[in-house]
């Protein structure tokens, strides 16, 4: 075949110039000042901390939807910018003691000091009365790891006692689950779900600080007061009657009474571990108060030019903690400037950047600001279980949460690094810019399961959560680490997480620009990114795409 080299060179030149044009259009189009302008509004005292069901919610979602409309984006939910998210507020009050009875007598555990307990069941009261206790190891059923702590076990009417994290943590075996990197099977939320699937009457998780990555005070504080849950048709009657935790010291007493001593984590991670009846029973009552309300996700869409039935999703949560306990300065409004007005501001600017492209993306772009992340990722959970756009046609979720306010960095941190192919897209762009990628500083803490992207991962959609790294471009890594530490210790979930005029949002813009490039590339492809081998979400996605 005769080749016309002149023609080939011309085509190559056209392709190169087209690529340059697209790169120019998608390079650093978002600025720190633009990000700050949105944070200033969303973190203002007048929004009262953006708590769901308050006037602060009304103002927040009105602002977000008005910005989508201003950029010419279509309402994302059948003509509306809003998706109703029905919730129930459950205030659980357990009895003062949890009584454990067995052949060697009775052990009484004290509320908050030794145990916490709550229920999701929407009834005035639940009871465990002499429910047999069973030690079910880590409470894990993981076919891909050939692991089943419930094998041959009938737990109906019984209460299971399980360990936090998964068998791989501190096992010394990097091939056991993911070694020290927590899988979803290590999360306490999974353990509650699995116990319910198995038909258990109750579930008690043993707290240990290192595998949990937080102290007992965090557990005790989290299980007091009202908790929000998504409303369910069965009123959560399919969940265990009681979901709770006990301290490590209380667990040692319980296990010792059953003849289990020593390192019970090592015992439970043995390949031949079988659930152990503890020859004791639990008696506990939990009374409830119920309140029903509806919050809202905010959603907009930019229709694709040639493949509008496939979707790239950008997410960030708009909610924060509202008005609470005053700090030392008397400030009681939890404005959440970083957490997560920053993420919403970034999504708004990414939406503007897409809307202003001369050549519209081939696939549709969906922008979703979700509610009640601070209450347990509820807004994203609701969307994932009530999707407006088909999940098997949703190419990816790109999430932004609590972006760093300490300027540009030479590195980007990928939460749960090693999960899916979206990381390869990030690597492609960061390499061009001379930037680095890092993973979790504490992979055993399970950070990948703690923000809204996780609910999309859970249903198989490749999901990416990314933030600024620690290596400050202007001041070095020590400075960046200090700023991260300062935010975590002094401002995270505190009234001091405020907007200030001198806030450095250039790092936030860095992340927004990077995810704009990633999303634009995805939006103009025909392929679907997948999960990497070893991911617990790979099988779900592959089944959905069949």
CSV table of C-alpha atoms in Angstrom, one decimal, residues 165 169-170 178-183 187 208-215 413-417 438-450 481 484:
chain,number,residue,atom,x,y,z
A,165,UNK,CA,-10.8,-3.6,61.5
A,169,UNK,CA,-4.3,-5.4,60.2
A,170,UNK,CA,-1.0,-5.9,62.1
A,178,UNK,CA,-4.6,-5.9,52.4
A,179,UNK,CA,-2.3,-6.1,55.3
A,180,UNK,CA,-2.3,-2.9,57.4
A,181,UNK,CA,-4.5,-1.2,54.8
A,182,UNK,CA,-8.1,-1.4,56.0
A,183,UNK,CA,-10.6,-3.0,53.5
A,187,UNK,CA,-15.3,-0.8,58.9
A,208,UNK,CA,-9.4,-1.1,70.5
A,209,UNK,CA,-7.7,2.2,69.8
A,210,UNK,CA,-5.0,1.1,67.3
A,211,UNK,CA,-7.2,-0.9,64.9
A,212,UNK,CA,-10.1,1.6,65.3
A,213,UNK,CA,-7.7,4.5,64.8
A,214,UNK,CA,-9.5,6.5,67.5
A,215,UNK,CA,-10.0,6.4,71.2
A,413,UNK,CA,-3.0,12.7,48.2
A,414,UNK,CA,-5.3,9.9,46.9
A,415,UNK,CA,-7.5,8.4,49.6
A,416,UNK,CA,-7.4,4.6,49.5
A,417,UNK,CA,-4.7,4.6,46.9
A,438,UNK,CA,0.9,9.9,47.7
A,439,UNK,CA,-1.5,7.6,49.4
A,440,UNK,CA,-3.0,7.5,52.9
A,441,UNK,CA,-0.7,8.5,55.7
A,442,UNK,CA,-2.6,6.0,58.0
A,443,UNK,CA,-4.0,3.3,55.7
A,444,UNK,CA,-5.3,1.3,58.6
A,445,UNK,CA,-7.8,4.0,59.5
A,446,UNK,CA,-10.0,3.2,56.4
A,447,UNK,CA,-10.1,6.8,55.1
A,448,UNK,CA,-11.6,5.6,51.8
A,449,UNK,CA,-14.8,4.6,53.5
A,450,UNK,CA,-15.3,7.9,55.3
A,481,UNK,CA,2.5,18.9,57.6
A,484,UNK,CA,-2.5,19.7,58.3
